[in-house]
Coordinates of C-alpha atoms in Angstrom, one line a residue:
Chain A
M1 CA 36.6 4.6 -7.8
N2 CA 35.2 2.0 -5.6
F3 CA 33.5 3.6 -2.6
S4 CA 35.1 1.5 0.2
L5 CA 38.6 2.1 -1.2
R6 CA 37.9 5.8 -1.3
Y7 CA 36.7 5.5 2.3
Y8 CA 39.9 3.8 3.5
I9 CA 42.0 6.4 1.7
E10 CA 40.0 9.1 3.4
K11 CA 40.6 7.4 6.8
L12 CA 44.3 7.3 6.1
R13 CA 44.3 10.9 5.0
K14 CA 42.4 12.0 8.1
S15 CA 44.8 10.3 10.4
W16 CA 47.8 11.9 8.6
M17 CA 46.2 15.3 9.1
I18 CA 45.4 14.7 12.7
I19 CA 48.8 13.3 13.6
S20 CA 50.7 16.1 12.0
L21 CA 48.6 18.8 13.7
V22 CA 48.8 17.1 17.1
I23 CA 52.6 16.8 16.8
I24 CA 53.0 20.5 16.2
L25 CA 50.4 21.6 18.8
S26 CA 51.8 19.4 21.5
L27 CA 55.4 20.4 20.9
P28 CA 55.6 23.0 23.7
F29 CA 54.4 20.4 26.2
L30 CA 56.9 17.9 24.9
I31 CA 59.7 20.4 25.1
G32 CA 58.6 21.5 28.5
I33 CA 58.4 18.0 29.9
S34 CA 61.8 17.0 28.5
L35 CA 63.5 20.2 29.9
L36 CA 61.8 19.7 33.3
F37 CA 62.9 16.1 33.4
K38 CA 66.5 17.2 32.7
S39 CA 66.5 20.0 35.2
W40 CA 64.9 17.9 37.9
P41 CA 68.2 16.8 39.7
L42 CA 69.0 20.4 40.3
L43 CA 65.5 21.4 41.3
V44 CA 65.3 18.8 44.1
S45 CA 68.7 19.6 45.5
T46 CA 68.4 23.4 45.6
P47 CA 65.3 25.5 46.3
I48 CA 64.2 27.3 43.1
S49 CA 64.3 30.8 44.7
E50 CA 68.0 30.2 45.4
I51 CA 68.7 29.2 41.8
I52 CA 66.9 32.2 40.4
F53 CA 68.1 34.9 42.8
S54 CA 71.6 33.8 43.8
S55 CA 74.5 35.3 41.9
N56 CA 76.9 32.6 42.9
W57 CA 77.8 30.9 39.6
M58 CA 80.5 28.2 40.1
P59 CA 79.6 25.1 38.2
T60 CA 82.6 23.2 39.2
K61 CA 81.7 23.7 42.9
G62 CA 78.1 22.9 42.3
N63 CA 76.8 26.5 42.7
F64 CA 74.3 27.4 40.1
G65 CA 73.0 30.9 40.7
L66 CA 71.3 32.1 37.5
W67 CA 70.6 35.6 38.6
P68 CA 73.5 37.3 36.6
F69 CA 72.1 35.7 33.4
I70 CA 68.5 36.4 34.2
F71 CA 69.3 40.0 35.0
S72 CA 71.3 40.5 31.9
S73 CA 68.5 39.0 29.8
I74 CA 66.0 41.4 31.3
V75 CA 68.2 44.4 30.9
V76 CA 69.1 43.7 27.3
S77 CA 65.6 43.0 26.2
L78 CA 64.1 46.0 28.0
L79 CA 66.8 48.2 26.6
G80 CA 66.2 46.8 23.1
L81 CA 62.5 47.5 23.5
L82 CA 63.1 51.1 24.6
I83 CA 65.3 51.7 21.6
M84 CA 62.8 50.0 19.2
I85 CA 59.6 51.7 20.4
P86 CA 60.1 55.2 18.9
F87 CA 61.3 53.8 15.5
T88 CA 58.6 51.2 15.0
L89 CA 55.8 53.5 16.2
A90 CA 57.0 56.4 14.1
S91 CA 57.5 54.5 10.9
A92 CA 54.2 52.5 11.3
I93 CA 52.4 55.8 11.6
Y94 CA 54.3 57.2 8.7
I95 CA 53.9 54.2 6.4
T96 CA 50.2 53.8 7.0
Q97 CA 49.1 57.4 7.4
F98 CA 51.3 59.9 5.6
A99 CA 53.5 58.2 3.0
P100 CA 52.6 58.4 -0.7
N101 CA 51.8 55.0 -2.2
W102 CA 55.1 54.4 -3.9
I103 CA 57.2 55.3 -0.8
S104 CA 55.0 53.1 1.3
K105 CA 55.7 50.2 -1.1
V106 CA 59.5 50.8 -1.0
L107 CA 59.4 50.9 2.8
R108 CA 57.5 47.7 3.0
T109 CA 60.0 46.0 0.8
V110 CA 62.8 47.3 3.1
I111 CA 61.0 45.8 6.1
D112 CA 60.5 42.5 4.3
I113 CA 64.2 42.3 3.5
L114 CA 65.2 43.3 7.0
A115 CA 62.8 40.5 8.3
G116 CA 64.6 37.9 6.2
I117 CA 68.1 38.7 7.3
P118 CA 69.5 35.9 9.6
S119 CA 70.5 36.7 13.1
V120 CA 74.1 35.9 12.6
I121 CA 74.3 38.7 10.0
F122 CA 72.8 41.2 12.5
G123 CA 75.5 40.0 14.9
L124 CA 78.2 40.7 12.3
W125 CA 76.8 44.1 11.7
G126 CA 76.8 44.7 15.5
I127 CA 80.5 43.9 15.6
I128 CA 81.5 46.0 12.6
V129 CA 79.3 49.1 13.2
I130 CA 77.7 49.1 16.7
V131 CA 80.5 47.8 18.9
P132 CA 83.1 50.5 17.8
M133 CA 80.5 53.2 18.2
V134 CA 79.6 52.1 21.7
S135 CA 83.3 51.7 22.5
E136 CA 83.7 55.4 21.6
W137 CA 80.8 56.4 23.8
A138 CA 82.2 54.3 26.7
T139 CA 85.6 55.9 26.4
S140 CA 84.2 59.4 26.5
A141 CA 82.0 58.4 29.5
N142 CA 85.1 57.0 31.3
S143 CA 83.6 53.6 31.7
A144 CA 85.5 50.7 33.1
N145 CA 84.7 48.6 30.1
A146 CA 85.7 50.5 26.9
S147 CA 85.7 47.5 24.6
G148 CA 82.2 48.2 23.3
Y149 CA 81.1 44.6 23.8
S150 CA 78.3 45.6 26.3
I151 CA 74.7 45.5 27.3
L152 CA 74.1 48.7 25.3
A153 CA 75.5 47.2 22.1
A154 CA 73.4 44.1 22.6
G155 CA 70.3 46.3 23.2
I156 CA 70.8 48.1 20.0
V157 CA 71.4 44.9 18.0
V158 CA 68.3 43.3 19.6
A159 CA 66.3 46.4 18.8
V160 CA 67.2 46.0 15.1
T161 CA 66.5 42.2 15.0
T162 CA 63.0 42.6 16.5
L163 CA 62.2 45.8 14.6
P164 CA 60.8 44.3 11.4
F165 CA 58.7 41.7 13.3
V166 CA 57.0 44.4 15.5
L167 CA 56.7 46.9 12.7
N168 CA 54.8 44.5 10.5
M169 CA 52.3 43.8 13.4
L170 CA 51.9 47.6 14.0
I171 CA 51.3 48.2 10.4
E172 CA 48.6 45.6 10.4
L173 CA 47.0 47.1 13.5
F174 CA 46.9 50.6 12.0
E175 CA 45.4 49.3 8.8
S176 CA 42.7 47.5 10.8
V177 CA 41.3 50.9 12.0
P178 CA 38.0 51.5 10.1
R179 CA 38.2 54.2 7.5
E180 CA 35.0 55.8 8.6
L181 CA 36.5 56.5 12.0
K182 CA 39.3 58.5 10.5
E183 CA 37.1 60.3 8.0
S184 CA 34.5 61.4 10.6
T185 CA 37.2 62.8 12.8
L186 CA 38.7 64.7 9.8
A187 CA 35.3 66.0 8.9
M188 CA 35.0 67.4 12.4
G189 CA 37.9 69.7 11.6
A190 CA 40.7 67.8 13.3
S191 CA 44.1 67.8 11.5
H192 CA 45.5 64.5 10.3
W193 CA 47.9 64.4 13.2
Q194 CA 45.2 65.1 15.8
T195 CA 43.2 62.3 14.3
I196 CA 46.1 59.9 14.7
K197 CA 47.1 61.1 18.2
D198 CA 43.6 61.4 19.8
V199 CA 41.6 58.8 18.0
I200 CA 43.5 56.1 16.2
L201 CA 46.3 55.7 18.8
K202 CA 43.7 55.6 21.6
K203 CA 41.6 53.1 19.7
I204 CA 44.4 50.5 19.2
R205 CA 46.5 51.2 22.3
P206 CA 46.2 47.7 23.9
G207 CA 47.0 46.2 20.5
I208 CA 50.2 48.3 20.3
I209 CA 51.2 47.3 23.8
A210 CA 50.6 43.6 22.8
A211 CA 52.8 44.0 19.8
F212 CA 55.6 45.4 21.9
T213 CA 55.1 42.5 24.4
L214 CA 55.7 40.1 21.5
G215 CA 58.8 42.1 20.5
L216 CA 60.0 41.9 24.1
S217 CA 59.6 38.1 24.2
K218 CA 61.4 37.9 20.8
A219 CA 64.2 39.9 22.2
F220 CA 64.4 37.7 25.3
G221 CA 65.0 34.6 23.1
E222 CA 67.4 36.2 20.6
T223 CA 70.6 34.2 20.8
I224 CA 73.4 34.5 18.3
A225 CA 73.2 38.2 17.5
V226 CA 73.3 39.1 21.2
L227 CA 75.9 36.5 22.0
M228 CA 78.3 38.1 19.5
V229 CA 78.2 41.6 20.9
V230 CA 77.3 41.3 24.6
G231 CA 80.7 40.4 25.9
N232 CA 79.8 37.2 27.8
V233 CA 81.1 38.0 31.3
V234 CA 79.3 36.5 34.3
Q235 CA 78.5 39.5 36.4
I236 CA 75.7 41.8 37.4
P237 CA 76.2 44.6 34.9
D238 CA 76.6 47.9 36.8
S239 CA 76.2 50.2 33.8
I240 CA 75.0 49.9 30.2
F241 CA 78.6 49.9 29.1
A242 CA 79.4 46.8 31.2
A243 CA 79.5 43.4 29.6
G244 CA 76.6 41.0 30.3
Y245 CA 75.7 37.3 29.8
P246 CA 72.0 36.7 28.9
L247 CA 70.4 33.3 29.3
P248 CA 70.3 32.2 25.6
A249 CA 74.0 33.0 25.4
L250 CA 74.7 30.8 28.4
L251 CA 73.0 27.9 26.7
A252 CA 74.7 28.4 23.3
N253 CA 78.2 28.8 24.8
N254 CA 78.2 25.9 27.2
Y255 CA 76.3 23.0 25.7
G256 CA 79.6 21.4 24.7
E257 CA 81.0 21.1 28.1
M258 CA 77.8 20.6 30.1
M259 CA 78.1 16.9 30.3
S260 CA 81.4 16.9 32.1
I261 CA 80.3 18.7 35.3
P262 CA 77.6 17.2 37.4
K263 CA 74.3 19.0 37.4
Y264 CA 75.6 21.5 34.9
D265 CA 73.3 20.2 32.2
S266 CA 70.4 20.5 34.7
A267 CA 71.2 24.2 35.2
L268 CA 71.4 24.8 31.5
M269 CA 68.1 23.0 30.8
L270 CA 66.5 24.9 33.6
S271 CA 67.4 28.1 31.9
A272 CA 66.0 26.8 28.6
L273 CA 62.8 25.9 30.5
M274 CA 62.6 29.4 32.0
L275 CA 62.9 30.9 28.5
L276 CA 60.2 28.6 27.2
I277 CA 57.7 29.4 30.0
I278 CA 58.3 33.2 29.9
V279 CA 58.0 33.4 26.2
I280 CA 54.8 31.3 26.0
L281 CA 53.1 33.3 28.8
F282 CA 54.0 36.6 27.1
N283 CA 53.0 35.5 23.7
Y284 CA 49.7 33.9 24.8
F285 CA 48.4 37.0 26.4
A286 CA 49.7 39.3 23.7
H287 CA 48.1 37.3 20.9
K288 CA 44.8 37.2 22.8
V289 CA 44.8 41.0 22.9
I290 CA 45.7 41.3 19.2
R291 CA 43.0 38.7 18.3
F292 CA 40.5 40.8 20.0
Y293 CA 41.2 43.7 17.6
Q294 CA 41.3 41.5 14.6
S295 CA 37.9 40.1 15.3
K296 CA 36.4 43.4 16.1
M297 CA 37.4 45.4 13.1
Chain B
M1 CA 45.0 78.3 16.4
N2 CA 44.2 76.9 13.0
S3 CA 47.7 77.6 11.7
R4 CA 49.3 76.1 14.7
K5 CA 47.5 72.9 14.2
Y6 CA 49.0 72.5 10.8
L7 CA 52.4 73.7 11.9
V8 CA 52.4 70.9 14.5
E9 CA 51.4 68.4 11.8
K10 CA 54.2 69.5 9.6
I11 CA 56.8 69.1 12.3
V12 CA 55.4 65.8 13.4
K13 CA 55.6 64.6 9.8
I14 CA 59.2 65.5 9.5
I15 CA 60.1 63.8 12.8
L16 CA 58.2 60.6 11.7
L17 CA 60.1 60.7 8.4
I18 CA 63.4 61.0 10.1
F19 CA 62.8 57.9 12.2
T20 CA 61.6 56.0 9.2
I21 CA 64.6 56.9 7.1
F22 CA 66.8 55.7 9.9
I23 CA 65.4 52.2 9.4
V24 CA 66.3 52.3 5.7
F25 CA 69.7 53.6 6.8
V26 CA 70.2 50.6 9.1
L27 CA 69.5 48.2 6.3
L28 CA 72.0 50.0 4.0
S29 CA 74.5 50.1 6.8
I30 CA 74.2 46.3 7.2
F31 CA 74.8 45.7 3.5
Y32 CA 77.6 48.2 3.3
G33 CA 79.4 47.0 6.4
I34 CA 79.4 43.3 5.3
F35 CA 80.3 44.0 1.7
K36 CA 83.1 46.3 2.6
K37 CA 84.7 43.9 5.0
G38 CA 84.2 40.7 3.0
L39 CA 84.5 41.6 -0.6
S40 CA 88.3 41.5 -0.6
A41 CA 88.2 37.9 0.7
L42 CA 85.4 36.8 -1.6
N43 CA 86.7 34.9 -4.6
W44 CA 85.9 31.8 -6.7
E45 CA 88.2 29.6 -4.6
I46 CA 86.2 30.3 -1.4
I47 CA 82.9 29.4 -3.0
S48 CA 84.1 26.3 -4.9
Q49 CA 86.4 24.5 -2.5
V50 CA 86.1 22.7 0.8
P51 CA 88.6 23.6 3.5
K52 CA 92.0 22.1 3.0
G53 CA 94.6 21.3 5.6
G54 CA 95.4 24.4 7.5
Y55 CA 92.4 26.3 6.3
Y56 CA 91.7 27.6 9.7
F57 CA 95.2 29.0 9.9
G58 CA 94.7 31.1 6.8
K59 CA 95.8 28.6 4.1
E60 CA 93.9 27.7 1.0
G61 CA 90.4 26.2 0.8
G62 CA 86.9 27.5 0.9
I63 CA 83.5 27.2 2.4
L64 CA 81.8 25.0 -0.1
N65 CA 81.1 22.5 2.7
A66 CA 79.1 25.1 4.6
I67 CA 77.2 26.3 1.5
V68 CA 76.2 22.8 0.4
G69 CA 75.5 21.8 4.0
S70 CA 73.2 24.8 4.5
L71 CA 71.3 24.2 1.3
Y72 CA 70.8 20.5 2.1
L73 CA 69.6 21.4 5.6
A74 CA 67.3 24.1 4.5
I75 CA 65.8 22.1 1.6
G76 CA 65.4 18.9 3.7
A77 CA 63.9 20.8 6.6
S78 CA 61.4 22.6 4.4
L79 CA 60.4 19.4 2.7
I80 CA 59.8 17.7 6.1
A81 CA 57.9 20.8 7.2
L82 CA 55.7 20.6 4.1
V83 CA 54.8 17.0 4.9
I84 CA 53.6 18.1 8.3
S85 CA 52.2 21.5 7.4
I86 CA 50.0 20.8 4.4
P87 CA 47.8 18.2 6.0
A88 CA 47.7 20.3 9.3
A89 CA 46.6 23.4 7.4
F90 CA 44.0 21.5 5.4
F91 CA 42.6 19.9 8.6
I92 CA 42.0 23.4 10.0
H93 CA 40.0 24.3 6.9
T94 CA 38.1 21.0 6.3
Y95 CA 37.4 19.0 9.4
L96 CA 37.4 22.0 11.7
F97 CA 35.3 24.0 9.2
S98 CA 32.2 23.9 11.3
Y99 CA 34.1 24.6 14.6
P100 CA 35.2 28.2 14.3
K101 CA 36.0 28.3 18.0
W102 CA 38.5 25.5 17.6
Q103 CA 39.9 27.0 14.5
K104 CA 40.6 30.2 16.5
R105 CA 42.2 28.2 19.4
V106 CA 44.5 26.3 17.0
R107 CA 45.6 29.5 15.3
L108 CA 46.3 31.2 18.6
W109 CA 48.4 28.3 19.8
L110 CA 50.3 28.2 16.5
D111 CA 51.1 31.9 16.9
V112 CA 52.3 31.3 20.4
L113 CA 54.5 28.5 19.2
W114 CA 56.1 30.7 16.5
G115 CA 57.6 32.8 19.3
I116 CA 59.5 30.0 21.0
P117 CA 63.2 30.8 20.7
P118 CA 65.2 28.5 18.4
I119 CA 67.7 27.9 21.1
V120 CA 65.0 26.2 23.1
Y121 CA 64.2 23.9 20.2
G122 CA 68.0 23.3 20.0
A123 CA 68.2 22.3 23.6
F124 CA 65.2 20.0 23.3
A125 CA 66.5 18.3 20.2
F126 CA 69.9 17.9 22.0
N127 CA 68.2 16.2 24.9
F128 CA 66.2 14.0 22.6
M129 CA 69.3 12.9 20.7
L130 CA 71.1 12.1 23.9
F131 CA 68.1 10.1 25.1
M132 CA 68.0 8.1 21.8
G133 CA 71.8 7.9 21.6
W134 CA 71.9 9.6 18.2
P135 CA 75.0 11.5 17.2
S136 CA 74.8 15.0 15.7
S137 CA 73.8 14.6 12.1
L138 CA 72.2 16.3 9.1
L139 CA 68.9 14.4 9.7
A140 CA 68.7 15.5 13.4
A141 CA 69.2 19.2 12.3
M142 CA 66.7 18.8 9.5
I143 CA 64.0 17.5 11.9
T144 CA 64.7 20.3 14.5
V145 CA 64.5 23.0 11.9
A146 CA 61.4 21.4 10.4
L147 CA 59.6 21.5 13.8
L148 CA 60.8 25.1 14.2
I149 CA 59.4 26.3 10.9
S150 CA 56.2 24.3 10.8
P151 CA 54.1 26.7 12.9
V152 CA 54.9 29.6 10.5
M153 CA 54.3 27.4 7.5
I154 CA 50.9 26.2 8.7
R155 CA 49.9 29.8 9.6
S156 CA 50.9 31.3 6.3
M157 CA 49.1 28.5 4.3
D158 CA 46.1 29.0 6.6
E159 CA 46.1 32.7 5.9
S160 CA 46.1 32.1 2.2
L161 CA 43.3 29.6 2.6
Q162 CA 41.2 32.1 4.5
H163 CA 40.8 34.2 1.4
N164 CA 39.0 31.3 -0.3
S165 CA 35.3 31.4 -0.6
K166 CA 33.4 29.2 1.8
G167 CA 31.1 28.3 -1.1
L168 CA 33.9 26.2 -2.6
F169 CA 34.0 23.9 0.5
E170 CA 30.3 23.7 0.9
S171 CA 29.5 23.0 -2.7
A172 CA 32.2 20.3 -2.9
L173 CA 30.8 18.8 0.3
S174 CA 27.3 18.7 -1.1
L175 CA 28.6 16.9 -4.2
G176 CA 29.6 14.0 -1.9
F177 CA 33.3 14.5 -1.6
F178 CA 35.0 13.6 1.6
K179 CA 36.5 16.4 3.6
G180 CA 40.0 15.2 3.2
E181 CA 39.5 14.9 -0.6
I182 CA 38.3 18.5 -0.7
G183 CA 41.5 19.5 1.1
F184 CA 43.9 17.7 -1.1
K185 CA 42.1 18.1 -4.4
F186 CA 40.5 21.5 -4.4
L187 CA 42.1 23.6 -1.6
F188 CA 45.5 22.4 -2.7
K189 CA 45.2 24.2 -6.0
Q190 CA 43.8 27.2 -4.3
S191 CA 46.6 27.4 -1.8
L192 CA 49.4 26.8 -4.2
P193 CA 50.6 30.5 -4.0
G194 CA 50.4 30.3 -0.2
I195 CA 52.3 27.0 -0.1
T196 CA 55.0 28.4 -2.4
T197 CA 55.6 31.5 -0.4
A198 CA 55.5 29.4 2.8
F199 CA 58.1 27.0 1.4
L200 CA 60.4 29.8 0.4
L201 CA 59.9 31.6 3.8
A202 CA 60.8 28.3 5.5
L203 CA 63.8 27.9 3.2
G204 CA 65.1 31.3 4.2
K205 CA 64.5 30.6 7.9
G206 CA 66.2 27.2 7.6
L207 CA 69.3 28.8 5.9
G208 CA 69.7 31.5 8.4
D209 CA 68.9 29.8 11.7
T210 CA 72.0 29.3 13.9
A211 CA 70.8 28.6 17.4
S212 CA 68.8 25.5 16.7
V213 CA 71.4 23.8 14.6
L214 CA 74.3 24.7 17.0
F215 CA 73.4 21.6 19.1
T216 CA 72.3 19.3 16.3
A217 CA 74.2 19.6 13.1
G218 CA 77.7 19.2 14.3
F219 CA 80.4 20.6 12.0
T220 CA 82.6 19.0 9.4
D221 CA 85.0 20.0 6.7
Y222 CA 83.5 17.6 4.2
I223 CA 80.4 17.8 2.1
P224 CA 77.9 15.3 3.8
E225 CA 77.2 12.2 1.6
S226 CA 74.3 10.9 3.6
I227 CA 71.8 12.4 6.1
T228 CA 73.3 10.5 9.0
E229 CA 76.6 12.4 8.7
P230 CA 77.2 15.7 10.5
A231 CA 77.1 18.8 8.3
A232 CA 78.5 22.3 8.3
T233 CA 76.2 25.3 7.9
L234 CA 76.9 28.8 6.7
P235 CA 75.8 30.7 9.8
L236 CA 77.9 28.3 12.0
A237 CA 80.9 28.7 9.6
I238 CA 80.6 32.5 9.9
F239 CA 80.3 32.2 13.7
F240 CA 83.3 29.9 14.1
Q241 CA 85.6 31.7 11.7
L242 CA 84.9 35.0 13.3
S243 CA 86.2 33.8 16.6
S244 CA 89.5 33.0 15.0
P245 CA 92.4 35.3 16.0
I246 CA 93.9 35.2 12.4
P247 CA 92.8 38.1 10.3
E248 CA 92.6 36.1 7.0
V249 CA 90.2 33.7 8.6
K250 CA 88.1 36.5 10.0
E251 CA 87.9 38.1 6.6
R252 CA 86.5 34.8 5.2
A253 CA 83.7 35.0 7.8
Y254 CA 82.6 38.2 6.2
A255 CA 82.9 36.7 2.7
A256 CA 80.7 33.8 3.9
A257 CA 78.3 36.4 5.3
I258 CA 78.1 38.0 1.8
V259 CA 77.3 34.5 0.3
L260 CA 74.6 33.9 2.9
T261 CA 73.0 37.4 2.4
I262 CA 72.9 36.9 -1.4
I263 CA 71.2 33.5 -1.1
I264 CA 68.6 35.0 1.3
L265 CA 68.0 37.9 -1.0
V266 CA 67.6 35.6 -4.1
I267 CA 65.0 33.5 -2.1
S268 CA 63.1 36.6 -1.0
I269 CA 62.9 37.9 -4.6
L270 CA 61.9 34.5 -5.9
S271 CA 59.1 34.3 -3.4
R272 CA 57.7 37.6 -4.6
V273 CA 57.8 36.7 -8.3
L274 CA 56.4 33.2 -7.8
S275 CA 53.6 34.2 -5.5
K276 CA 52.4 36.7 -8.2
R277 CA 52.6 34.1 -10.9
F278 CA 50.7 31.3 -9.1
S279 CA 47.9 33.5 -7.9
K280 CA 46.2 33.4 -11.4
N281 CA 44.0 30.3 -11.0
R282 CA 42.3 31.6 -7.9
I283 CA 38.6 31.5 -7.3
K284 CA 37.5 34.6 -5.6

């Protein structure tokens, strides 16, 4: 082929490559700017601290206190994290350290399948299995809300949706520990469990924390599965059996009517912006920590 | 002392095993729950027909519109994502080859991007559509989902390219090939297994994602005939039918969930088989 033609094709190819990479990499900024632009009318008329910490949510009267939603979001994702931690940590240790080869393979397949299941299916499972269970607990605890659609149900469902994601990262972390480290500890006379507890876990502790941070931010953004089981009542939940209303659920439920009430769309876009900023911050630092381990080992 | 050490180890092992089995149990419980609820409503009519008049009051019809809509959406979005992801992944491995620091930065940012919740993409796309005056349509949903899955796609292609020998790039460069040519001619063949699994991964994500298409795809009882028409998707069909007070309609939501689960499972099996088959012409 003629050289100058080849050269022009290469130029074309290069610009295609650069344009597509730039589109993807600049996406968070584009999203952020567009959401900020939309939420601006509300931000100039009300101080931001009042929007975040006020519990007064009356869109028709122009009161947009987001605190009930923010609080629900925090409680649901922390609860999900608490439930998820023992399961992911235990099975990551079991799969990488103790399990015979074939069992480990089967378990990894299970995690892969779980990771592929769509959020809406987890939500359905929550309605069929978790909500009746929680409802029974709530009845025996004499709770005001015995329907089962509650913060606790949402926490359990969110724990399951984020579990495969976190577990995969933990497995990778455990596998990144050099073999020699384990072998030398074993040679010193430590049992397998002592090695794990005192050497391996200590070695990768910040990595484990980072993996859980990623799980937390994933739980924070989980929408449909949570929306289906959380009850969607605007209130500050007073117990784990009370219904809540997390930020993503607020967005998903109200986008249809947000154009009809003034500034309503601003409030919704502001909540999307908050989700975006929190998730990006969490993920950025968590990935930095995880990177550090990957480069070291 | 010695015996205690091993006793503790045995107990710990059993506790770990119990927690691990619980995860398997959760997966089985998901399948069991959905199949038990939906199997009675699942029949040929539901898979092969679009909703007829009065479908949402329990009369005849099916969810073919949602099945086809979901497949169109997932395939279209994955194809658009491929057009963005392949060149982007090659850029990281060719033009950024001698800038490892920048490679790292790009990877870090892509990983961060992956974590942005779909609902935020949905809100952004909705804003954008309002701004441009576009109605909700299959195309808008495809683009939204494509942007959502591109970071994952680029990263998984990138991972598979990292296993390549650096010698391949360097020797091709020394023979006088342009960097882009190396990408599209040599690395392409090497990353074929990676591209295949990335495509199928994206397909699964596109089929299952609800939050981002909630704003963009709209909903219709008909099978879309062009990409400018709105389209129904399976997750949305499940979601809407579930909120119906009529038990027959609710049951169909579970039937639709079975269909969705089976499609997702088939894709995940396919991706395993194909990635094994394609990895044979790899230069180690």
